[in-house]
Amino acid sequence: MMKVLTVSAHPRRDSLTTALHDIAVATLTGDGHEVKSSRLYEMGWKAAADEADFGDTTAGDSSFMFASGEAFDNGSLSPDIQAEQDKLRWADTVLLHFPLWWFSMPAIMKGWVDRVLTMGFGYGTGPAAKRYGGGLLDGKRAMLVVAVGGREENYAARGINGPIQDLLFPIEHGIFSYTGMEVLPAHVVFSANRVTPQRFADLADELRERMSTLDKIEPVPFRRGDSGDYHDRVLTLRDGLETPGTTGFDLHRRIAR
Amino acid sequence: MMKVLTVSAHPRRDSLTTALHDIAVATLTGDGHEVKSSRLYEMGWKAAADEADFGDTTAGDSSFMFASGEAFDNGSLSPDIQAEQDKLRWADTVLLHFPLWWFSMPAIMKGWVDRVLTMGFGYGTGPAAKRYGGGLLDGKRAMLVVAVGGREENYAARGINGPIQDLLFPIEHGIFSYTGMEVLPAHVVFSANRVTPQRFADLADELRERMSTLDKIEPVPFRRGDSGDYHDRVLTLRDGLETPGTTGFDLHRRIAR
């Protein structure tokens, strides 16, 4: 049985994102998994990170990032952040549900990432830098469930918006993999502004099927930072590991797409 | 002379982002350009888009996006959004200053994008879809000024984080170019957590030089949606336009990197 944290971000109760989130929670619960949910709009989640988040930790001369790490070490992070960190510690699986706004997550969810994944919790720094593996979130599995307004063709290999997998790389690799989490392939629904009742029934079935097999899904084969694939200090990929001709984000997959 | 809107987002007055923003504003003003600034933390900018943004427009059955377009058409968008739209209409040049947090902009700035670039203002929909050229923001020039904590090598062609230009593509192409703005190459400062006074003096000089030549900088050669390079309805790139072997985001540049 899994312990699943779901985080959802849509301002409307009657949105596709909210409906699919409800279905995911119901399916997982029905299958006997434990589920905790953070519905960010309903919680009135504070989006903008600021020094009030650090409680009585005075940042002094250190940067904002180091101040977040000191507040984590001191246990002085604000209660809303500590509550989310507790949920993340508890969970073995994390689902983020959101509509794709401007090719990324809505601000309120970005604010969940910015504020909850503090230094010390989401990553370390310095010689023992826990990045891309080895951190507190190591080994958890994470997945995006994303509603995209545009057509799938616009996000295909030659689509004007760019390939959806590349657009999600800053999140899947830069947030999930960076903090040590395994990435399950995103569940993406295109043309999400034009959903008929018949299509909604199909989308609901597809998501139920996905949730029922969540514990069996193979993760995206991103390379780990501690795998030996990267030069030790500069963290650039060693020569010769990729399929010839591979460039950009794809270099950071052990197995070519 | 330029009319420049600068938008900045850092929670600390003594941050590198804030210092570089101050220098940009002072340089541009000193050179005789008109400057308006939105300092999002000082303004207490609301980050999370919700239906309160739409004033007395009742969304009814339409999606959140269409409701934003109706509120724009009705003139009922909340005053803070209308004020930012007025600044954008006025400006011919837009600078966004922020620290790279989780490979994207801080939540408060994402909330500026989410809330200000409403349907009807930032883009249209339907057959006359004003996207990637042809919209209200057409022809304005926009640039990012980004402070990056990590080392430049980590963002190089083989760096573990992915190439910085690809990480910024969802913003530069997906927000600026999408709304019709020309994109000026980003001004990126790496190792931004470790800035000595001597290095700061150099960084300040580099930014002053950049600001003094801002009106002469050539834009990134992103393809326009209305250039004929894309198939009409599906907006996929026509065959044979790219240098052989080009894939991913690079397909959407007229001139190879």
Coordinates of C-alpha atoms in Angstrom, one line a residue:
Chain A
M1 CA 0.0 0.0 0.0
M2 CA 1.2 3.5 -0.9
K3 CA 1.2 6.7 1.2
V4 CA 0.3 9.3 -1.4
L5 CA 0.4 13.1 -1.0
T6 CA -1.6 14.9 -3.6
V7 CA -1.2 18.6 -4.2
S8 CA -3.7 20.4 -6.4
A9 CA -4.0 24.0 -7.7
H10 CA -7.0 25.3 -9.5
P11 CA -9.1 28.3 -8.5
R12 CA -12.4 26.7 -9.5
R13 CA -14.2 23.8 -7.9
D14 CA -15.8 22.9 -11.3
S15 CA -12.5 22.8 -13.2
L16 CA -11.1 19.7 -15.0
T17 CA -8.1 19.8 -12.8
T18 CA -10.2 19.7 -9.6
A19 CA -12.4 16.9 -11.0
L20 CA -9.4 14.8 -12.0
H21 CA -7.8 15.4 -8.6
D22 CA -11.0 14.2 -6.9
I23 CA -11.0 11.1 -9.1
A24 CA -7.4 10.3 -8.3
V25 CA -8.0 10.6 -4.6
A26 CA -11.1 8.5 -4.7
T27 CA -9.4 5.8 -6.8
L28 CA -6.3 5.6 -4.6
T29 CA -8.4 5.6 -1.4
G30 CA -10.7 2.9 -2.8
D31 CA -7.7 0.7 -3.6
G32 CA -6.7 0.9 0.0
H33 CA -3.8 3.4 -0.2
E34 CA -3.4 6.2 2.4
V35 CA -3.9 9.6 0.9
K36 CA -3.2 13.1 2.2
S37 CA -4.2 16.1 0.1
S38 CA -3.1 19.7 -0.1
R39 CA -5.8 21.7 -2.0
L40 CA -3.8 24.9 -2.2
Y41 CA -6.6 27.3 -3.1
E42 CA -8.9 25.9 -0.5
M43 CA -6.1 26.2 2.1
G44 CA -5.5 29.8 1.1
W45 CA -1.8 28.8 0.6
K46 CA 0.6 31.7 0.7
A47 CA 2.5 31.8 -2.5
A48 CA 5.2 34.4 -2.1
A49 CA 8.3 33.2 -0.1
D50 CA 9.6 35.9 2.2
E51 CA 11.5 36.2 5.5
A52 CA 8.3 35.8 7.6
D53 CA 8.6 32.2 6.6
F54 CA 11.7 31.8 8.7
G55 CA 10.1 32.6 12.0
D56 CA 12.6 34.0 14.6
T57 CA 15.7 33.1 12.5
T58 CA 17.4 36.3 11.6
A59 CA 19.1 36.0 8.3
G60 CA 21.9 38.4 9.0
D61 CA 24.3 38.5 6.2
S62 CA 23.5 35.2 4.7
S63 CA 21.5 34.9 1.5
F64 CA 17.8 34.2 1.4
M65 CA 18.5 30.6 0.5
F66 CA 20.9 30.0 3.5
A67 CA 18.4 31.7 5.8
S68 CA 15.8 29.1 4.7
G69 CA 18.3 26.4 5.6
E70 CA 19.0 28.0 9.0
A71 CA 15.3 28.3 9.7
F72 CA 14.9 24.6 8.8
D73 CA 17.7 23.6 11.1
N74 CA 16.3 25.8 13.9
G75 CA 12.8 24.4 13.5
S76 CA 11.5 28.0 13.1
L77 CA 9.9 27.7 9.7
S78 CA 6.4 28.9 9.7
P79 CA 3.7 26.2 10.7
D80 CA 2.2 26.0 7.2
I81 CA 5.6 25.1 5.7
Q82 CA 6.3 22.6 8.5
A83 CA 3.0 20.9 8.0
E84 CA 3.7 20.4 4.3
Q85 CA 7.2 19.1 5.0
D86 CA 5.7 16.6 7.5
K87 CA 3.3 15.4 4.7
L88 CA 6.2 15.0 2.4
R89 CA 8.3 13.1 4.9
W90 CA 5.3 10.8 5.5
A91 CA 4.5 10.2 1.8
D92 CA 6.2 7.7 -0.5
T93 CA 4.4 9.0 -3.6
V94 CA 3.7 12.6 -4.6
L95 CA 1.2 13.8 -7.2
L96 CA 1.1 17.4 -8.4
H97 CA -2.2 18.3 -10.1
F98 CA -2.4 21.6 -12.0
P99 CA -3.3 23.3 -15.3
L100 CA -0.4 24.4 -17.5
W101 CA -0.4 28.2 -17.3
W102 CA 2.3 29.9 -19.3
F103 CA 4.1 26.6 -19.9
S104 CA 4.6 26.0 -16.1
M105 CA 2.7 25.6 -12.9
P106 CA 0.3 28.3 -11.5
A107 CA 1.9 30.7 -9.1
I108 CA 0.3 29.2 -6.1
M109 CA 1.9 25.8 -6.8
K110 CA 5.2 27.4 -7.6
G111 CA 4.9 29.0 -4.2
W112 CA 4.4 25.6 -2.6
V113 CA 7.6 24.5 -4.2
D114 CA 9.5 27.7 -3.4
R115 CA 8.5 27.7 0.3
V116 CA 8.3 24.0 1.2
L117 CA 11.5 22.6 -0.4
T118 CA 13.8 24.7 1.7
M119 CA 17.6 24.2 1.9
G120 CA 18.2 21.3 4.3
F121 CA 14.9 19.7 3.4
G122 CA 14.9 19.7 -0.4
Y123 CA 18.6 19.9 -1.0
G124 CA 21.9 20.6 0.6
T125 CA 24.9 22.7 -0.5
G126 CA 28.6 22.5 -0.3
P127 CA 30.9 19.5 -0.8
A128 CA 28.3 17.0 0.5
A129 CA 25.7 18.6 -1.8
K130 CA 22.6 16.4 -1.8
R131 CA 21.3 17.2 -5.3
Y132 CA 19.9 14.8 -7.8
G133 CA 19.9 12.0 -5.3
G134 CA 20.9 11.4 -1.7
G135 CA 18.7 14.0 0.0
L136 CA 15.8 13.7 2.4
L137 CA 13.3 13.0 -0.3
D138 CA 15.4 10.3 -1.9
G139 CA 13.5 7.4 -3.4
K140 CA 10.0 8.9 -3.2
R141 CA 8.1 8.7 -6.4
A142 CA 6.5 11.8 -8.0
M143 CA 4.2 12.5 -10.9
L144 CA 2.6 15.4 -12.6
V145 CA -1.1 15.4 -13.6
V146 CA -1.4 18.3 -16.0
A147 CA -4.3 19.8 -17.9
V148 CA -3.1 21.6 -21.0
G149 CA -5.5 24.0 -22.9
G150 CA -3.7 23.7 -26.3
R151 CA -3.8 20.9 -28.8
E152 CA -1.5 18.0 -28.6
E153 CA 0.0 18.8 -32.0
N154 CA 1.2 22.2 -30.7
Y155 CA 3.3 20.3 -28.1
A156 CA 4.6 17.5 -30.5
A157 CA 8.2 17.2 -31.7
R158 CA 7.7 20.1 -34.3
G159 CA 4.9 21.9 -32.5
I160 CA 5.2 25.6 -32.0
N161 CA 5.2 25.5 -28.2
G162 CA 8.0 22.9 -28.0
P163 CA 7.7 19.3 -26.9
I164 CA 5.7 18.8 -23.8
Q165 CA 8.4 16.6 -22.2
D166 CA 11.0 19.4 -22.7
L167 CA 8.6 22.0 -21.2
L168 CA 8.1 19.8 -18.1
F169 CA 11.8 19.1 -17.7
P170 CA 12.4 22.1 -15.4
I171 CA 9.8 20.6 -13.1
E172 CA 10.4 16.9 -13.5
H173 CA 14.2 17.0 -13.5
G174 CA 14.7 20.4 -11.8
I175 CA 12.4 19.8 -8.9
F176 CA 11.6 16.1 -8.5
S177 CA 14.9 14.6 -9.6
Y178 CA 16.9 17.4 -8.0
T179 CA 15.4 16.6 -4.6
G180 CA 16.1 12.9 -5.1
M181 CA 12.6 11.8 -6.2
E182 CA 12.0 9.2 -8.9
V183 CA 9.9 10.7 -11.7
L184 CA 6.9 8.8 -13.0
P185 CA 5.9 9.8 -16.6
A186 CA 3.5 12.8 -16.5
H187 CA -0.2 12.2 -17.1
V188 CA -1.1 15.0 -19.5
V189 CA -4.5 15.9 -20.8
F190 CA -4.5 18.1 -23.9
S191 CA -7.4 20.3 -25.3
A192 CA -8.5 20.7 -21.7
N193 CA -10.6 23.7 -22.4
R194 CA -12.9 21.7 -24.7
V195 CA -14.0 18.7 -22.7
T196 CA -17.5 17.2 -23.6
P197 CA -19.2 15.0 -21.0
Q198 CA -18.4 11.9 -23.2
R199 CA -14.7 12.8 -23.3
F200 CA -14.7 13.5 -19.6
A201 CA -15.9 10.0 -19.0
D202 CA -13.0 8.7 -21.0
L203 CA -10.5 10.9 -19.3
A204 CA -11.8 9.8 -15.9
D205 CA -11.4 6.1 -16.9
E206 CA -7.9 6.8 -18.1
L207 CA -6.9 8.4 -14.9
R208 CA -8.5 5.6 -12.8
E209 CA -6.5 3.1 -14.8
R210 CA -3.3 5.1 -14.2
M211 CA -3.9 5.4 -10.5
S212 CA -4.7 1.7 -10.2
T213 CA -1.3 0.9 -11.7
L214 CA 0.7 3.7 -10.1
D215 CA 2.8 1.4 -8.0
K216 CA 3.9 -0.5 -11.1
I217 CA 4.9 2.3 -13.4
E218 CA 8.5 2.5 -14.3
P219 CA 10.2 5.9 -13.6
V220 CA 11.7 8.2 -16.3
P221 CA 15.3 7.1 -16.5
F222 CA 16.9 10.4 -15.4
R223 CA 20.6 10.0 -14.5
R224 CA 21.4 10.4 -10.8
G225 CA 23.9 13.0 -9.7
D226 CA 25.7 10.4 -7.7
S227 CA 25.7 7.7 -10.4
G228 CA 29.2 8.4 -11.6
D229 CA 27.9 9.6 -14.9
Y230 CA 28.9 13.2 -14.1
H231 CA 32.3 14.7 -13.4
D232 CA 32.6 15.1 -9.7
R233 CA 32.7 18.8 -9.0
V234 CA 31.5 20.5 -12.1
L235 CA 28.6 18.0 -12.6
T236 CA 28.9 17.9 -16.4
L237 CA 28.1 14.7 -18.1
R238 CA 31.1 12.5 -18.9
D239 CA 31.9 12.0 -22.6
G240 CA 30.6 9.1 -24.5
L241 CA 27.7 8.0 -22.3
E242 CA 24.9 9.2 -24.7
T243 CA 23.7 8.0 -28.0
P244 CA 25.6 10.0 -30.6
G245 CA 23.8 13.1 -31.6
T246 CA 21.9 13.5 -28.3
T247 CA 21.9 17.1 -27.0
G248 CA 20.1 19.3 -24.4
F249 CA 17.8 17.8 -21.8
D250 CA 17.9 14.4 -23.3
L251 CA 21.6 14.0 -22.3
H252 CA 20.3 13.5 -18.7
R253 CA 18.4 10.3 -19.5
R254 CA 20.2 7.0 -19.2
I255 CA 18.1 5.5 -21.9
A256 CA 17.3 7.6 -25.0
R257 CA 13.7 8.6 -25.8
Chain B
M1 CA 14.4 57.2 -26.1
M2 CA 12.8 54.1 -24.7
K3 CA 9.8 53.6 -22.4
V4 CA 10.9 50.8 -20.1
L5 CA 8.9 48.8 -17.6
T6 CA 11.0 46.9 -15.1
V7 CA 9.5 44.2 -12.9
S8 CA 11.5 42.9 -10.1
A9 CA 11.0 40.1 -7.6
H10 CA 13.2 39.4 -4.6
P11 CA 12.1 39.4 -0.9
R12 CA 15.3 41.1 0.3
R13 CA 16.3 44.7 -0.2
D14 CA 20.0 43.7 0.1
S15 CA 19.9 40.9 -2.5
L16 CA 21.9 40.9 -5.7
T17 CA 18.6 40.9 -7.7
T18 CA 17.5 44.1 -6.0
A19 CA 20.9 45.7 -6.4
L20 CA 21.1 45.0 -10.1
H21 CA 17.5 46.2 -10.6
D22 CA 18.4 49.5 -8.9
I23 CA 21.5 49.8 -11.2
A24 CA 19.4 49.1 -14.3
V25 CA 16.8 51.7 -13.4
A26 CA 19.5 54.3 -12.5
T27 CA 21.4 53.7 -15.7
L28 CA 18.3 53.9 -18.0
T29 CA 17.0 57.0 -16.2
G30 CA 20.5 58.6 -16.4
D31 CA 20.6 57.9 -20.2
G32 CA 17.3 59.8 -20.6
H33 CA 14.9 56.9 -21.0
E34 CA 11.5 56.9 -19.2
V35 CA 11.2 54.1 -16.6
K36 CA 8.3 52.7 -14.6
S37 CA 9.0 49.9 -12.1
S38 CA 6.9 47.3 -10.4
R39 CA 8.7 46.0 -7.4
L40 CA 6.5 43.1 -6.6
Y41 CA 7.4 42.4 -3.0
E42 CA 7.2 46.1 -2.1
M43 CA 3.8 46.3 -3.8
G44 CA 2.6 43.3 -1.9
W45 CA 1.6 41.8 -5.2
K46 CA -1.1 39.1 -5.0
A47 CA 0.4 36.0 -6.6
A48 CA -2.5 33.6 -6.9
A49 CA -4.9 34.1 -9.8
D50 CA -8.6 33.6 -8.7
E51 CA -12.1 34.7 -9.6
A52 CA -11.8 37.8 -7.4
D53 CA -9.5 39.1 -10.2
F54 CA -12.5 39.3 -12.5
G55 CA -14.5 41.9 -10.6
D56 CA -18.3 41.6 -11.3
T57 CA -17.8 39.4 -14.3
T58 CA -19.6 36.1 -13.5
A59 CA -17.8 33.3 -15.2
G60 CA -20.8 31.1 -15.5
D61 CA -20.0 27.9 -17.4
S62 CA -17.0 29.3 -19.2
S63 CA -13.5 28.2 -18.2
F64 CA -11.3 30.3 -16.0
M65 CA -9.3 31.4 -19.0
F66 CA -12.4 32.6 -20.9
A67 CA -13.7 34.3 -17.8
S68 CA -10.4 36.3 -17.7
G69 CA -11.1 37.4 -21.3
E70 CA -14.6 38.4 -20.5
A71 CA -13.4 40.5 -17.5
F72 CA -10.8 42.1 -19.7
D73 CA -13.5 43.0 -22.3
N74 CA -15.8 44.2 -19.6
G75 CA -13.2 46.4 -18.0
S76 CA -13.9 44.6 -14.7
L77 CA -10.4 43.2 -14.0
S78 CA -9.2 44.2 -10.5
P79 CA -7.4 47.5 -10.3
D80 CA -4.0 46.1 -9.6
I81 CA -4.1 44.1 -12.8
Q82 CA -5.4 47.0 -14.8
A83 CA -2.6 49.2 -13.5
E84 CA 0.0 46.6 -14.7
Q85 CA -1.7 46.3 -18.1
D86 CA -1.6 50.1 -18.4
K87 CA 2.2 50.0 -17.7
L88 CA 2.7 47.3 -20.3
R89 CA 0.6 49.2 -23.0
W90 CA 2.8 52.3 -22.3
A91 CA 6.1 50.5 -22.4
D92 CA 8.1 49.6 -25.5
T93 CA 10.7 47.6 -23.5
V94 CA 10.1 45.2 -20.6
L95 CA 12.7 43.9 -18.2
L96 CA 12.0 41.1 -15.7
H97 CA 14.5 40.8 -12.8
F98 CA 14.4 37.8 -10.6
P99 CA 16.5 35.0 -9.0
L100 CA 16.2 31.6 -10.7
W101 CA 14.3 29.5 -8.1
W102 CA 13.7 25.9 -9.0
F103 CA 14.7 26.6 -12.6
S104 CA 12.0 29.2 -13.1
M105 CA 10.8 32.6 -11.7
P106 CA 9.7 33.0 -8.1
A107 CA 6.0 32.5 -7.4
I108 CA 5.3 36.2 -7.0
M109 CA 6.5 36.9 -10.5
K110 CA 4.7 33.9 -12.0
G111 CA 1.6 35.4 -10.4
W112 CA 2.3 38.7 -12.2
V113 CA 2.4 36.8 -15.5
D114 CA -0.6 34.6 -14.6
R115 CA -2.8 37.5 -13.6
V116 CA -1.7 40.4 -15.9
L117 CA -1.4 38.6 -19.3
T118 CA -5.2 37.8 -19.5
M119 CA -6.9 36.5 -22.5
G120 CA -7.7 39.4 -24.8
F121 CA -4.6 41.3 -23.4
G122 CA -1.8 38.8 -23.7
Y123 CA -3.3 36.6 -26.4
G124 CA -6.5 35.7 -28.2
T125 CA -8.1 32.4 -29.1
G126 CA -10.0 30.9 -31.9
P127 CA -9.5 31.2 -35.7
A128 CA -7.9 34.7 -35.3
A129 CA -5.7 33.4 -32.5
K130 CA -3.1 36.1 -31.8
R131 CA -0.3 34.0 -30.5
Y132 CA 3.4 34.3 -31.3
G133 CA 2.8 37.6 -33.0
G134 CA -0.1 39.9 -33.8
G135 CA -1.3 40.6 -30.3
L136 CA -1.6 43.7 -28.2
L137 CA 2.0 43.4 -27.1
D138 CA 3.3 43.0 -30.6
G139 CA 6.7 44.5 -31.3
K140 CA 7.6 45.4 -27.7
R141 CA 11.1 44.1 -26.7
A142 CA 11.5 42.1 -23.5
M143 CA 14.5 40.8 -21.6
L144 CA 15.3 38.7 -18.5
V145 CA 17.9 39.7 -15.9
V146 CA 18.4 36.5 -13.9
A147 CA 20.6 35.7 -10.9
V148 CA 21.5 32.0 -10.8
G149 CA 22.9 30.5 -7.6
G150 CA 24.6 27.6 -9.4
R151 CA 27.8 27.5 -11.3
E152 CA 27.9 28.3 -15.0
E153 CA 29.2 24.8 -15.8
N154 CA 26.1 23.2 -14.3
Y155 CA 24.1 25.1 -17.0
A156 CA 26.4 24.4 -19.9
A157 CA 25.7 22.1 -22.9
R158 CA 26.5 19.0 -20.8
G159 CA 25.7 20.5 -17.4
I160 CA 23.5 18.5 -15.1
N161 CA 20.8 21.2 -14.8
G162 CA 20.4 21.5 -18.6
P163 CA 21.5 24.4 -20.8
I164 CA 20.3 27.7 -19.4
Q165 CA 18.9 28.8 -22.7
D166 CA 16.6 25.7 -22.8
L167 CA 15.6 26.3 -19.2
L168 CA 14.6 29.8 -20.0
F169 CA 12.7 28.8 -23.2
P170 CA 9.3 28.4 -21.5
I171 CA 9.6 32.0 -20.4
E172 CA 11.3 33.7 -23.3
H173 CA 9.4 31.8 -26.0
G174 CA 6.4 30.7 -24.1
I175 CA 5.6 34.1 -22.5
F176 CA 7.5 36.9 -24.4
S177 CA 7.3 35.5 -27.9
Y178 CA 3.9 34.0 -27.4
T179 CA 2.5 37.4 -26.6
G180 CA 4.2 38.9 -29.6
M181 CA 7.2 40.5 -27.9
E182 CA 10.7 40.4 -29.3
V183 CA 13.1 38.6 -27.0
L184 CA 16.5 40.2 -26.2
P185 CA 19.1 37.7 -25.0
A186 CA 18.9 37.2 -21.3
H187 CA 21.4 38.8 -19.0
V188 CA 22.4 35.9 -16.6
V189 CA 24.6 36.1 -13.6
F190 CA 25.9 32.8 -12.3
S191 CA 27.3 31.9 -8.9
A192 CA 25.0 34.6 -7.5
N193 CA 25.2 33.3 -3.9
R194 CA 28.9 34.0 -3.8
V195 CA 29.5 37.6 -4.9
T196 CA 32.5 39.5 -3.4
P197 CA 32.5 43.3 -3.4
Q198 CA 35.1 43.2 -6.3
R199 CA 33.0 40.9 -8.3
F200 CA 29.9 43.0 -7.6
A201 CA 31.7 46.0 -9.1
D202 CA 32.3 44.1 -12.2
L203 CA 28.7 42.8 -12.4
A204 CA 27.5 46.3 -12.0
D205 CA 29.7 47.6 -14.8
E206 CA 28.5 44.7 -17.1
L207 CA 24.9 45.5 -16.4
R208 CA 25.4 49.3 -17.0
E209 CA 27.0 48.5 -20.3
R210 CA 24.1 46.2 -21.2
M211 CA 21.6 48.9 -20.3
S212 CA 23.4 51.6 -22.3
T213 CA 23.2 49.5 -25.4
L214 CA 19.8 48.0 -24.8
D215 CA 18.2 49.7 -27.8
K216 CA 20.8 48.3 -30.1
I217 CA 20.7 44.6 -29.0
E218 CA 19.5 42.2 -31.7
P219 CA 16.6 40.0 -30.6
V220 CA 16.8 36.2 -30.4
P221 CA 15.6 34.9 -33.8
F222 CA 12.5 33.0 -32.7
R223 CA 10.2 32.2 -35.6
R224 CA 6.9 34.1 -35.5
G225 CA 3.6 32.2 -35.6
D226 CA 2.4 34.3 -38.6
S227 CA 5.7 33.9 -40.5
G228 CA 4.5 31.1 -42.8
D229 CA 7.0 28.8 -41.2
Y230 CA 4.2 26.8 -39.5
H231 CA 1.3 24.8 -40.9
D232 CA -1.7 27.0 -40.6
R233 CA -4.0 25.3 -38.1
V234 CA -1.9 22.8 -36.3
L235 CA 1.1 25.2 -35.9
T236 CA 3.7 22.5 -36.4
L237 CA 6.9 23.6 -38.2
R238 CA 7.0 22.9 -41.9
D239 CA 9.5 20.4 -43.1
G240 CA 13.0 21.4 -44.3
L241 CA 13.3 24.8 -42.7
E242 CA 15.8 23.8 -40.1
T243 CA 19.5 22.9 -40.2
P244 CA 19.5 19.1 -40.5
G245 CA 19.7 17.4 -37.1
T246 CA 18.1 20.2 -35.2
T247 CA 15.5 19.1 -32.6
G248 CA 13.4 20.4 -29.7
F249 CA 13.3 24.0 -28.8
D250 CA 16.0 25.0 -31.3
L251 CA 13.6 24.2 -34.2
H252 CA 11.8 27.5 -33.3
R253 CA 14.8 29.7 -34.1
R254 CA 15.2 31.0 -37.7
I255 CA 19.0 30.9 -37.2
A256 CA 20.7 28.0 -35.5
R257 CA 22.5 28.6 -32.3

